[in-house]
Short mmCIF file of C-alpha atoms and ligand atoms in Angstrom, two decimals:
data_model
loop_
_atom_site.label_atom_id
_atom_site.label_comp_id
_atom_site.label_asym_id
_atom_site.label_seq_id
_atom_site.Cartn_x
_atom_site.Cartn_y
_atom_site.Cartn_z
CA MET A 841 59.24 -34.62 -29.32
CA THR A 842 61.78 -32.10 -28.15
CA GLN A 843 61.37 -30.49 -24.76
CA LYS A 844 60.70 -26.79 -24.39
CA PRO A 845 62.50 -24.83 -21.69
CA LYS A 846 60.22 -23.64 -18.89
CA ALA A 847 58.56 -20.29 -19.45
CA VAL A 848 60.13 -17.24 -17.91
CA ARG A 849 58.55 -13.86 -17.18
CA CYS A 850 56.72 -13.67 -20.45
CA LEU A 851 53.20 -13.03 -21.58
CA LYS A 852 52.40 -14.09 -25.09
CA ILE A 853 49.60 -12.06 -26.60
CA ALA A 854 49.06 -12.35 -30.34
CA GLU A 855 49.23 -8.81 -31.66
CA PRO A 856 48.18 -8.18 -35.26
CA LEU A 857 49.27 -5.16 -37.25
CA LEU A 858 47.40 -1.94 -36.55
CA PHE A 859 46.22 -2.08 -40.18
CA GLU A 860 44.65 -5.49 -39.58
CA LYS A 861 42.71 -4.12 -36.59
CA SER A 862 41.44 -1.20 -38.64
CA ARG A 863 37.68 -0.87 -39.22
CA LYS A 864 36.44 1.87 -41.53
CA GLY A 865 35.12 4.87 -39.61
CA ARG A 866 36.59 4.03 -36.20
CA SER A 867 38.64 6.71 -34.57
CA GLY A 868 40.29 7.74 -31.35
CA PHE A 869 38.87 11.23 -31.14
CA VAL A 870 36.61 13.55 -33.06
CA VAL A 871 37.71 17.03 -34.07
CA PRO A 872 35.05 19.76 -34.22
CA ALA A 873 33.73 20.27 -37.73
CA ASP A 874 35.44 23.65 -38.08
CA PRO A 875 38.11 23.92 -35.38
CA PHE A 876 39.30 27.26 -36.71
CA ALA A 877 35.94 29.00 -36.83
CA ASP A 878 36.95 31.44 -34.08
CA VAL A 879 40.32 32.42 -35.58
CA GLY A 880 38.94 34.46 -38.40
CA ASP A 881 39.33 33.02 -41.86
CA GLY A 882 41.29 30.04 -40.55
CA ILE A 883 43.80 28.13 -42.65
CA PRO A 884 43.74 28.79 -46.41
CA ALA A 885 42.15 25.92 -48.31
CA GLU A 886 45.33 25.03 -50.21
CA HIS A 887 47.06 24.23 -46.92
CA LEU A 888 44.29 22.00 -45.61
CA ARG A 889 44.73 18.26 -46.09
CA GLY A 890 41.73 16.63 -47.71
CA GLU A 891 41.01 12.95 -47.28
CA LEU A 892 43.59 11.05 -45.18
CA THR A 893 44.29 7.70 -46.74
CA GLY A 894 46.47 4.80 -45.79
CA LEU A 895 46.13 5.26 -42.02
CA PRO A 896 44.45 2.64 -39.83
CA ASP A 897 41.04 3.47 -38.29
CA VAL A 898 41.29 2.37 -34.65
CA THR A 899 40.03 3.51 -31.26
CA GLU A 900 42.34 5.13 -28.73
CA PRO A 901 42.50 2.05 -26.45
CA GLU A 902 43.31 -0.12 -29.47
CA ALA A 903 46.17 2.18 -30.38
CA VAL A 904 47.45 2.34 -26.79
CA ARG A 905 47.27 -1.44 -26.29
CA HIS A 906 48.96 -2.05 -29.62
CA PHE A 907 52.00 0.02 -28.80
CA VAL A 908 52.23 -1.05 -25.15
CA ARG A 909 52.10 -4.72 -26.22
CA LEU A 910 54.77 -4.18 -28.84
CA SER A 911 56.92 -2.50 -26.21
CA GLN A 912 56.52 -5.60 -24.04
CA PHE A 913 57.74 -7.90 -26.80
CA ASN A 914 60.92 -5.93 -26.66
CA PHE A 915 63.80 -6.43 -24.29
CA GLY A 916 65.73 -3.64 -22.65
CA VAL A 917 68.20 -2.93 -19.88
CA ASP A 918 65.21 -2.23 -17.64
CA THR A 919 63.90 -5.76 -18.38
CA GLY A 920 66.98 -7.84 -17.71
CA LEU A 921 70.68 -8.53 -18.21
CA TYR A 922 71.79 -7.23 -21.61
CA PRO A 923 75.41 -8.38 -22.03
CA LEU A 924 75.83 -7.22 -25.64
CA GLY A 925 79.61 -7.02 -26.00
CA SER A 926 81.14 -3.75 -27.23
CA CYS A 927 77.77 -2.01 -26.89
CA THR A 928 77.91 -1.32 -23.13
CA MET A 929 74.23 -1.74 -22.34
CA LYS A 930 74.62 -0.63 -18.75
CA TYR A 931 71.77 0.50 -16.53
CA ASN A 932 71.01 4.20 -16.92
CA PRO A 933 70.22 5.98 -13.64
CA LYS A 934 66.75 7.54 -13.89
CA ILE A 935 68.01 10.81 -12.40
CA ASN A 936 69.70 11.44 -15.79
CA GLU A 937 66.32 11.39 -17.51
CA HIS A 938 64.86 13.65 -14.85
CA VAL A 939 67.57 16.27 -15.27
CA ALA A 940 67.41 16.10 -19.08
CA SER A 941 63.65 16.67 -18.93
CA LEU A 942 63.90 19.88 -16.86
CA PRO A 943 62.18 22.54 -18.98
CA GLY A 944 65.26 24.79 -18.88
CA PHE A 945 67.16 22.12 -20.79
CA ALA A 946 64.44 20.33 -22.74
CA ARG A 947 62.64 23.40 -24.08
CA ILE A 948 65.41 25.75 -25.11
CA HIS A 949 65.65 26.59 -28.79
CA PRO A 950 68.91 26.37 -30.72
CA TYR A 951 68.33 29.83 -32.23
CA LEU A 952 68.24 31.57 -28.85
CA PRO A 953 71.05 34.14 -28.42
CA ASP A 954 74.03 33.09 -26.30
CA GLU A 955 73.01 35.44 -23.46
CA ALA A 956 69.72 33.57 -23.06
CA VAL A 957 71.28 30.08 -22.75
CA GLN A 958 74.24 30.67 -20.44
CA GLY A 959 73.41 27.61 -18.33
CA ALA A 960 73.37 25.29 -21.32
CA LEU A 961 76.64 26.73 -22.66
CA ALA A 962 78.23 26.42 -19.21
CA LEU A 963 77.16 22.77 -19.09
CA MET A 964 78.71 22.09 -22.50
CA TRP A 965 81.89 23.94 -21.60
CA GLU A 966 82.24 22.05 -18.31
CA LEU A 967 81.43 18.69 -19.91
CA GLU A 968 84.19 19.30 -22.48
CA ARG A 969 86.59 19.83 -19.59
CA TYR A 970 85.42 16.75 -17.67
CA LEU A 971 85.88 14.60 -20.75
CA GLY A 972 89.28 16.16 -21.38
CA GLU A 973 90.32 15.38 -17.81
CA ILE A 974 89.01 11.80 -17.93
CA SER A 975 90.76 11.06 -21.25
CA GLY A 976 93.90 13.20 -20.91
CA MET A 977 93.11 15.19 -24.06
CA ALA A 978 93.67 18.96 -24.43
CA GLY A 979 90.48 19.90 -26.28
CA VAL A 980 87.06 18.36 -26.88
CA THR A 981 84.11 18.92 -29.22
CA LEU A 982 80.65 17.66 -28.30
CA GLN A 983 79.18 18.01 -31.78
CA PRO A 984 79.20 14.50 -33.33
CA ALA A 985 75.98 12.56 -32.83
CA ALA A 986 77.34 9.02 -32.36
CA GLY A 987 80.54 7.03 -31.98
CA ALA A 988 80.89 6.42 -35.71
CA HIS A 989 80.22 10.11 -36.37
CA GLY A 990 82.95 10.99 -33.83
CA GLU A 991 85.35 8.65 -35.64
CA PHE A 992 84.51 10.40 -38.90
CA ALA A 993 85.14 13.84 -37.36
CA GLY A 994 88.34 12.66 -35.65
CA ILE A 995 89.82 11.20 -38.82
CA ARG A 996 88.77 14.37 -40.66
CA ILE A 997 90.78 16.37 -38.09
CA ILE A 998 93.84 14.19 -38.79
CA ARG A 999 93.38 14.75 -42.51
CA ALA A 1000 93.13 18.53 -41.98
CA ALA A 1001 96.28 18.56 -39.83
CA LEU A 1002 98.21 16.63 -42.48
CA GLU A 1003 96.97 18.95 -45.23
CA LYS A 1004 97.99 21.96 -43.16
CA ARG A 1005 101.55 20.71 -42.98
CA GLY A 1006 101.50 19.80 -46.67
CA ASP A 1007 101.87 16.11 -46.00
CA ARG A 1008 99.70 13.98 -48.30
CA ARG A 1009 99.19 10.51 -46.80
CA ASN A 1010 96.76 7.94 -48.12
CA LYS A 1011 96.20 5.15 -45.67
CA VAL A 1012 95.19 4.26 -42.13
CA LEU A 1013 96.28 1.10 -40.30
CA ILE A 1014 93.55 -0.83 -38.49
CA PRO A 1015 93.92 -4.07 -36.50
CA ASP A 1016 91.89 -7.19 -37.35
CA THR A 1017 89.94 -6.83 -34.07
CA ALA A 1018 88.50 -3.45 -35.12
CA HIS A 1019 84.85 -2.45 -35.00
CA GLY A 1020 83.31 -2.21 -38.49
CA THR A 1021 82.77 1.52 -38.18
CA ASN A 1022 86.56 2.11 -38.08
CA PRO A 1023 87.34 1.28 -41.72
CA ALA A 1024 84.10 3.01 -42.78
CA SER A 1025 85.16 6.28 -41.11
CA CYS A 1026 88.52 6.16 -42.89
CA THR A 1027 87.04 5.35 -46.29
CA LEU A 1028 84.53 8.20 -45.99
CA ASN A 1029 87.49 10.53 -45.39
CA GLY A 1030 89.24 9.33 -48.53
CA PHE A 1031 91.80 7.04 -46.89
CA SER A 1032 92.46 3.46 -47.82
CA VAL A 1033 92.68 0.94 -45.01
CA ALA A 1034 95.43 -1.59 -44.32
CA GLU A 1035 94.82 -4.35 -41.81
CA VAL A 1036 97.31 -5.18 -39.05
CA LYS A 1037 97.11 -8.73 -37.71
CA SER A 1038 97.01 -9.09 -33.94
CA SER A 1039 99.37 -11.58 -32.33
CA ASP A 1040 98.37 -14.97 -30.94
CA ARG A 1041 97.90 -13.13 -27.64
CA GLY A 1042 95.02 -11.22 -29.30
CA VAL A 1043 96.81 -7.85 -29.16
CA LEU A 1044 99.04 -5.74 -31.43
CA SER A 1045 102.81 -6.02 -31.21
CA ALA A 1046 104.98 -2.93 -31.67
CA GLU A 1047 107.21 -5.00 -33.94
CA GLN A 1048 104.29 -5.88 -36.22
CA VAL A 1049 103.20 -2.23 -36.37
CA ALA A 1050 106.78 -1.13 -37.16
CA GLN A 1051 106.81 -3.50 -40.15
CA VAL A 1052 103.73 -1.92 -41.76
CA MET A 1053 104.11 1.71 -40.61
CA ASP A 1054 105.42 3.95 -43.39
CA ASP A 1055 105.43 7.57 -44.60
CA ASP A 1056 102.16 7.07 -46.47
CA THR A 1057 100.33 6.14 -43.26
CA ALA A 1058 98.23 8.93 -41.75
CA ALA A 1059 97.26 7.11 -38.57
CA LEU A 1060 96.91 3.90 -36.63
CA MET A 1061 93.32 3.49 -35.44
CA VAL A 1062 92.93 1.25 -32.39
CA THR A 1063 90.50 0.53 -29.61
CA ASN A 1064 92.10 0.04 -26.23
CA PRO A 1065 91.05 -2.27 -24.70
CA ASN A 1066 90.36 -3.99 -28.01
CA THR A 1067 87.17 -5.81 -28.92
CA LEU A 1068 88.50 -9.03 -27.39
CA GLY A 1069 88.37 -7.13 -24.09
CA LEU A 1070 92.19 -7.24 -23.95
CA PHE A 1071 94.39 -4.33 -22.98
CA GLU A 1072 96.87 -3.39 -25.72
CA GLU A 1073 99.96 -3.99 -23.60
CA GLU A 1074 102.42 -2.45 -26.06
CA ILE A 1075 100.40 0.69 -26.72
CA GLY A 1076 103.15 3.06 -25.47
CA LYS A 1077 105.77 1.53 -27.75
CA ILE A 1078 103.29 1.38 -30.63
CA ALA A 1079 102.55 5.12 -30.25
CA GLN A 1080 106.30 5.82 -30.43
CA VAL A 1081 106.60 3.82 -33.66
CA VAL A 1082 103.66 5.63 -35.28
CA HIS A 1083 104.77 9.11 -34.13
CA SER A 1084 108.37 8.53 -35.22
CA ARG A 1085 107.12 8.11 -38.80
CA GLY A 1086 104.93 11.25 -38.61
CA GLY A 1087 101.61 9.43 -38.16
CA TYR A 1088 98.83 10.07 -35.65
CA MET A 1089 97.34 7.72 -33.05
CA TYR A 1090 93.54 7.51 -33.28
CA GLY A 1091 91.84 5.89 -30.27
CA ASP A 1092 88.34 4.46 -30.70
CA GLY A 1093 87.13 5.39 -27.22
CA ALA A 1094 83.96 3.31 -27.28
CA ASN A 1095 85.53 1.09 -24.62
CA LEU A 1096 86.40 3.93 -22.27
CA ASN A 1097 84.25 2.34 -19.59
CA ALA A 1098 87.17 -0.05 -19.08
CA LEU A 1099 89.56 2.86 -18.37
CA MET A 1100 87.79 5.90 -16.97
CA GLY A 1101 89.22 7.06 -13.68
CA VAL A 1102 92.02 4.48 -13.89
CA SER A 1103 94.09 5.29 -16.98
CA ARG A 1104 93.95 7.85 -19.77
CA PRO A 1105 94.25 7.48 -23.56
CA GLY A 1106 96.10 10.82 -23.71
CA ASP A 1107 98.81 9.38 -21.45
CA MET A 1108 99.10 6.30 -23.70
CA GLY A 1109 100.05 8.49 -26.67
CA PHE A 1110 96.71 8.92 -28.45
CA ASP A 1111 96.30 12.17 -30.42
CA VAL A 1112 92.56 11.84 -31.12
CA ILE A 1113 89.83 9.78 -29.48
CA GLN A 1114 86.05 9.70 -29.63
CA PHE A 1115 83.80 9.11 -26.64
CA ASN A 1116 80.51 7.26 -26.86
CA LEU A 1117 78.48 9.16 -24.27
CA HIS A 1118 75.56 6.78 -24.80
CA LYS A 1119 77.75 3.82 -23.82
CA THR A 1120 80.27 4.94 -21.22
CA PHE A 1121 78.29 7.80 -19.73
CA SER A 1122 74.92 6.14 -19.49
CA THR A 1123 72.22 7.10 -21.97
CA PRO A 1124 69.64 4.56 -23.15
CA HIS A 1125 70.67 3.55 -26.66
CA GLY A 1126 70.10 1.05 -29.43
CA GLY A 1127 67.10 1.07 -31.71
CA GLY A 1128 68.24 4.30 -33.31
CA GLY A 1129 67.88 6.48 -30.23
CA PRO A 1130 70.00 9.61 -29.94
CA GLY A 1131 73.67 9.19 -29.11
CA SER A 1132 76.61 11.51 -28.74
CA GLY A 1133 80.18 10.98 -29.91
CA PRO A 1134 82.41 13.81 -28.66
CA VAL A 1135 85.99 13.95 -29.92
CA GLY A 1136 89.04 14.74 -27.80
CA VAL A 1137 92.33 15.90 -29.33
CA SER A 1138 95.89 16.70 -28.27
CA ALA A 1139 96.99 20.36 -27.98
CA GLU A 1140 98.44 20.29 -31.50
CA LEU A 1141 95.06 19.41 -33.01
CA VAL A 1142 92.82 21.80 -31.04
CA PRO A 1143 92.72 24.43 -33.87
CA PHE A 1144 91.07 21.85 -36.14
CA LEU A 1145 88.07 21.11 -33.87
CA PRO A 1146 84.60 21.68 -35.38
CA ILE A 1147 82.84 25.03 -34.95
CA PRO A 1148 80.99 26.57 -33.22
CA ARG A 1149 82.88 26.08 -29.94
CA PRO A 1150 81.65 27.25 -26.52
CA ILE A 1151 84.26 29.66 -25.16
CA LYS A 1152 84.41 31.29 -21.72
CA THR A 1153 84.85 35.08 -22.05
CA ASP A 1154 84.67 38.05 -19.69
CA GLN A 1155 81.06 38.51 -20.84
CA GLY A 1156 80.10 34.91 -20.07
CA PHE A 1157 79.95 31.92 -22.43
CA ARG A 1158 79.89 32.51 -26.17
CA LEU A 1159 79.66 30.22 -29.17
CA ARG A 1160 82.56 31.18 -31.41
CA THR A 1161 83.28 30.34 -35.01
CA ASP A 1162 86.53 32.29 -35.60
CA PHE A 1163 88.86 29.32 -35.88
CA PRO A 1164 90.31 29.42 -39.42
CA ASP A 1165 91.77 25.88 -39.32
CA SER A 1166 88.54 24.28 -38.09
CA ILE A 1167 87.15 21.37 -40.12
CA GLY A 1168 83.81 23.26 -39.95
CA ARG A 1169 80.49 21.95 -38.74
CA VAL A 1170 79.81 18.23 -38.52
CA ARG A 1171 76.26 18.54 -37.16
CA ALA A 1172 73.34 20.95 -37.20
CA PHE A 1173 73.41 23.27 -34.19
CA PHE A 1174 75.43 21.75 -31.33
CA GLY A 1175 74.85 18.00 -31.42
CA ASN A 1176 72.44 15.99 -29.26
CA PHE A 1177 72.32 18.34 -26.34
CA LEU A 1178 70.11 16.29 -24.01
CA VAL A 1179 72.50 13.33 -24.22
CA MET A 1180 75.20 15.74 -23.03
CA VAL A 1181 72.97 16.69 -20.11
CA LYS A 1182 72.67 13.01 -19.15
CA ALA A 1183 76.41 12.43 -19.39
CA TYR A 1184 77.07 15.58 -17.35
CA THR A 1185 74.62 14.40 -14.68
CA TYR A 1186 76.19 10.94 -14.61
CA ILE A 1187 79.72 12.32 -14.21
CA ARG A 1188 78.65 14.76 -11.47
CA GLU A 1189 76.67 12.02 -9.74
CA LEU A 1190 79.57 9.57 -9.58
CA GLY A 1191 82.49 11.97 -9.22
CA GLY A 1192 86.07 10.95 -10.01
CA GLU A 1193 86.20 8.14 -7.47
CA GLY A 1194 82.77 6.86 -8.53
CA LEU A 1195 83.84 6.67 -12.18
CA ALA A 1196 86.97 4.72 -11.20
CA GLN A 1197 84.84 2.38 -9.10
CA ALA A 1198 82.46 1.82 -12.05
CA THR A 1199 85.46 0.86 -14.18
CA ARG A 1200 86.77 -1.56 -11.55
CA MET A 1201 83.34 -3.19 -11.21
CA ALA A 1202 82.94 -3.53 -14.99
CA VAL A 1203 86.33 -5.27 -15.18
CA LEU A 1204 85.63 -7.46 -12.15
CA ASN A 1205 82.24 -8.54 -13.52
CA ALA A 1206 83.70 -9.52 -16.90
CA ASN A 1207 86.44 -11.51 -15.23
CA TYR A 1208 83.94 -13.21 -12.91
CA VAL A 1209 81.88 -14.35 -15.91
CA ARG A 1210 85.04 -15.54 -17.65
CA ALA A 1211 86.10 -17.53 -14.58
CA LEU A 1212 82.64 -19.10 -14.20
CA LEU A 1213 82.54 -20.08 -17.89
CA ARG A 1214 85.89 -21.82 -17.72
CA GLY A 1215 85.43 -25.51 -18.47
CA LEU A 1216 81.90 -24.90 -19.82
CA TYR A 1217 82.72 -22.97 -22.98
CA ASP A 1218 85.86 -22.53 -25.04
CA ILE A 1219 87.62 -19.27 -24.05
CA PRO A 1220 90.28 -18.43 -26.64
CA PHE A 1221 92.15 -15.79 -24.59
CA ASP A 1222 91.76 -17.05 -21.06
CA ARG A 1223 93.64 -14.44 -19.09
CA ILE A 1224 92.74 -11.26 -17.22
CA CYS A 1225 90.42 -9.26 -19.46
CA MET A 1226 89.02 -5.77 -19.17
CA HIS A 1227 85.28 -4.98 -19.41
CA GLU A 1228 84.32 -7.85 -21.72
CA CYS A 1229 85.31 -11.42 -22.45
CA VAL A 1230 84.98 -13.65 -25.50
CA ALA A 1231 83.86 -17.30 -25.46
CA THR A 1232 83.15 -19.47 -28.53
CA ASP A 1233 80.89 -22.29 -29.66
CA ALA A 1234 83.87 -24.58 -30.43
CA GLY A 1235 82.82 -27.18 -27.80
CA LEU A 1236 79.32 -27.50 -29.29
CA LYS A 1237 80.34 -28.00 -32.92
CA LYS A 1238 80.00 -31.79 -32.85
CA GLN A 1239 76.33 -31.34 -31.84
CA LYS A 1240 75.90 -28.86 -34.72
CA VAL A 1241 74.99 -26.17 -32.21
CA SER A 1242 76.26 -22.69 -33.12
CA ASN A 1243 76.79 -19.44 -31.25
CA VAL A 1244 73.51 -18.20 -32.75
CA ASP A 1245 71.65 -21.22 -31.29
CA VAL A 1246 73.17 -20.43 -27.89
CA ALA A 1247 72.02 -16.81 -28.26
CA LYS A 1248 68.44 -17.92 -29.07
CA GLY A 1249 68.51 -20.31 -26.10
CA LEU A 1250 69.41 -17.39 -23.84
CA ILE A 1251 66.34 -15.46 -25.03
CA ASP A 1252 64.18 -18.38 -23.83
CA ARG A 1253 65.83 -18.11 -20.43
CA GLY A 1254 65.12 -14.41 -19.99
CA PHE A 1255 68.46 -12.92 -21.06
CA HIS A 1256 69.45 -10.75 -23.97
CA PRO A 1257 72.12 -12.59 -25.98
CA PRO A 1258 75.71 -11.42 -26.03
CA THR A 1259 77.20 -10.12 -29.29
CA VAL A 1260 77.69 -13.04 -31.70
CA SER A 1261 80.26 -13.63 -34.45
CA PHE A 1262 82.22 -10.47 -33.54
CA PRO A 1263 85.10 -9.75 -33.39
CA ILE A 1264 85.35 -11.46 -36.76
CA CYS A 1265 88.85 -12.76 -36.08
CA VAL A 1266 87.35 -15.26 -33.57
CA HIS A 1267 85.24 -18.00 -35.15
CA GLY A 1268 81.83 -18.56 -33.47
CA ALA A 1269 82.40 -15.74 -30.98
CA LEU A 1270 80.11 -14.97 -28.04
CA MET A 1271 81.28 -11.62 -26.79
CA ILE A 1272 80.03 -10.88 -23.31
CA GLU A 1273 80.00 -7.47 -21.65
CA PRO A 1274 78.18 -7.75 -18.34
CA THR A 1275 78.78 -4.07 -17.33
CA GLU A 1276 79.26 -2.82 -13.79
CA THR A 1277 75.55 -2.46 -13.07
CA GLU A 1278 74.82 -6.19 -12.61
CA THR A 1279 74.86 -8.04 -9.31
CA LYS A 1280 76.89 -11.18 -8.60
CA GLU A 1281 73.66 -13.23 -8.42
CA GLU A 1282 72.48 -12.02 -11.82
CA LEU A 1283 75.82 -12.94 -13.39
CA GLU A 1284 75.59 -16.39 -11.77
CA ARG A 1285 72.07 -16.86 -13.17
CA PHE A 1286 73.37 -15.91 -16.60
CA VAL A 1287 76.20 -18.45 -16.47
CA GLU A 1288 73.75 -21.03 -15.08
CA ALA A 1289 71.59 -20.46 -18.19
CA LEU A 1290 74.64 -20.90 -20.43
CA ASN A 1291 75.48 -24.08 -18.56
CA GLU A 1292 71.93 -25.40 -19.03
CA ILE A 1293 72.12 -24.54 -22.75
CA ARG A 1294 75.34 -26.50 -23.00
CA ASP A 1295 73.63 -29.53 -21.40
CA VAL A 1296 70.69 -29.20 -23.79
CA ALA A 1297 73.14 -28.99 -26.70
CA MET A 1298 74.52 -32.38 -25.68
CA THR A 1299 71.15 -34.11 -25.14
CA ASP A 1300 68.55 -32.34 -27.31
CA PRO A 1301 70.26 -30.04 -29.83
CA ASP A 1302 67.02 -29.57 -31.81
CA GLN A 1303 65.53 -27.64 -28.91
CA LEU A 1304 68.22 -25.06 -29.55
CA HIS A 1305 67.93 -25.20 -33.33
CA LEU A 1306 64.24 -24.26 -32.95
CA ALA A 1307 64.73 -21.71 -30.16
CA PRO A 1308 63.44 -19.28 -29.05
CA HIS A 1309 60.22 -20.99 -27.92
CA ASN A 1310 59.03 -18.46 -25.32
CA THR A 1311 58.64 -15.48 -27.64
CA TYR A 1312 55.76 -14.36 -29.80
CA VAL A 1313 57.74 -15.04 -32.96
CA SER A 1314 60.55 -17.59 -33.14
CA ARG A 1315 63.36 -17.74 -35.70
CA LEU A 1316 63.08 -14.85 -38.07
CA ASP A 1317 64.56 -14.69 -41.50
CA GLU A 1318 67.09 -12.05 -40.53
CA ALA A 1319 67.76 -10.91 -44.10
CA LYS A 1320 64.17 -10.72 -45.38
CA ALA A 1321 63.24 -7.49 -43.63
CA ALA A 1322 66.17 -5.74 -45.29
CA ARG A 1323 65.70 -7.28 -48.73
CA ASP A 1324 61.91 -7.19 -48.93
CA LEU A 1325 60.90 -3.88 -47.42
CA ILE A 1326 57.17 -3.31 -46.99
CA LEU A 1327 56.67 0.34 -46.21
CA THR A 1328 53.15 1.18 -47.30
CA ALA A 1329 49.82 0.18 -45.83
CA ASP A 1330 48.31 -0.99 -49.09
CA MET A 1331 50.93 -3.73 -49.38
CA VAL A 1332 49.94 -5.31 -46.06
CA GLY A 1333 48.29 -8.66 -46.58
CA LYS A 1334 49.38 -8.89 -50.24
CA GLU A 1335 52.42 -10.94 -49.28
C1 PLP B 153 79.78 1.05 -30.55
C2 PLP B 153 81.12 1.13 -31.10
C3 PLP B 153 81.42 2.02 -32.15
C4 PLP B 153 80.36 2.84 -32.86
O1 PLP B 153 79.63 3.69 -32.04
P1 PLP B 153 78.15 4.14 -32.45
O2 PLP B 153 77.75 5.13 -31.41
O3 PLP B 153 77.31 2.92 -32.46
O4 PLP B 153 78.23 4.78 -33.81
C5 PLP B 153 82.71 2.08 -32.58
N1 PLP B 153 83.68 1.31 -32.04
C6 PLP B 153 83.43 0.44 -31.03
C7 PLP B 153 84.55 -0.39 -30.46
C8 PLP B 153 82.14 0.31 -30.53
O5 PLP B 153 81.88 -0.55 -29.56
#
């Protein structure tokens, strides 16, 4: 009999599907027989829906309990430590939500004339300048709706600039530590991708880049710090190599929370970067929620930015479209405006010194976790890291315990798992990004849990193979939901 870990902060209530709770004729509210009797003829018959089928019949409390319970099965930054590497699941100050919900922001309509939304345009214009200042870029667009979308727009800008100078180039260089969205953004823009191997120090060498850089290469696309949490030490030299052959430097700025207020991608030689406002500048994300992926460019590339652009004129702020070299629109209207409001609030709240302090704390926290894990887990690049560190399951292999088992064991102990099996160049990776918003005690509890999991791996590995035990459902078939979609009510129960 294998032991179960002791229960932590969890209430297990079996919750069936809403369709299984359904009883014919039950409902949450009753609409008057003819709700439109007093508005004349009411809605024409052809626009009225007849019988509603396929929806569950439940009472209001049943519906409320159902969704509140489901929300409690979930885990979020407001529930506990969420050290999902590369994703920056930092705590989001509630003041951001408050400001974004002010009616003047939340209820404006995108078709309102410029004169009626001067405050919103001023906010966008100022946010562009803050982001430009933080990153060292000359111009910024706020339009893209996520990091990957920003990458797409940024690479499209590089393509447009090359076309403008009549220079047809076909490929983009990407290191083996890259996020999966990087090659996708290049492919969608019609470029092929060539991989650059990082050195045994886990970073790029200028020499290596020089060997593969040629006149057919449009850009080198890198994240600095990279997804191993390591600062690309030769980035200045690498930028020189790429520029000397007429290529552009694209910076995946998703890891800007390791730099902001301390150093600037523009000063490192990047020509284009994207920001992930929902990561670095604190907006709740994951689960498909709205994001925002602004793009910053060097002075040379400003004419190619998407339109419309907010411009300050003598008559106030105006959205202008008269930029003939622009790549055009990449998003309906202006992008996810309320995410911009949150990022603006966050930047104003912290100020320049506050942003730098957040960066220092993020780096300190990652290094503290790395130091505490030393001797407990294999750490392939055990030197000063930036905002995240990578451990592996190498020490647990003989017990047949994998990084995924460790992740499931963490769920039982009240923590969200770190990112597993990424970056793909590290076998059995556990990529940990504690973020600056965690206390020293919380980080120690996290490492204590990892230490306990390691002990369990040595004495009772099956406990981990069967984990998690403290959740409503245990091991899921992670591929089934994607391969066997059930989307309609009448299929429920037929499985
Ligand atoms: C998150 C992330 C992305 C993609 O950003 P999304 O907003 O999820 O599209 C790209 N690169 C890196 C390094 C990331 O961490």
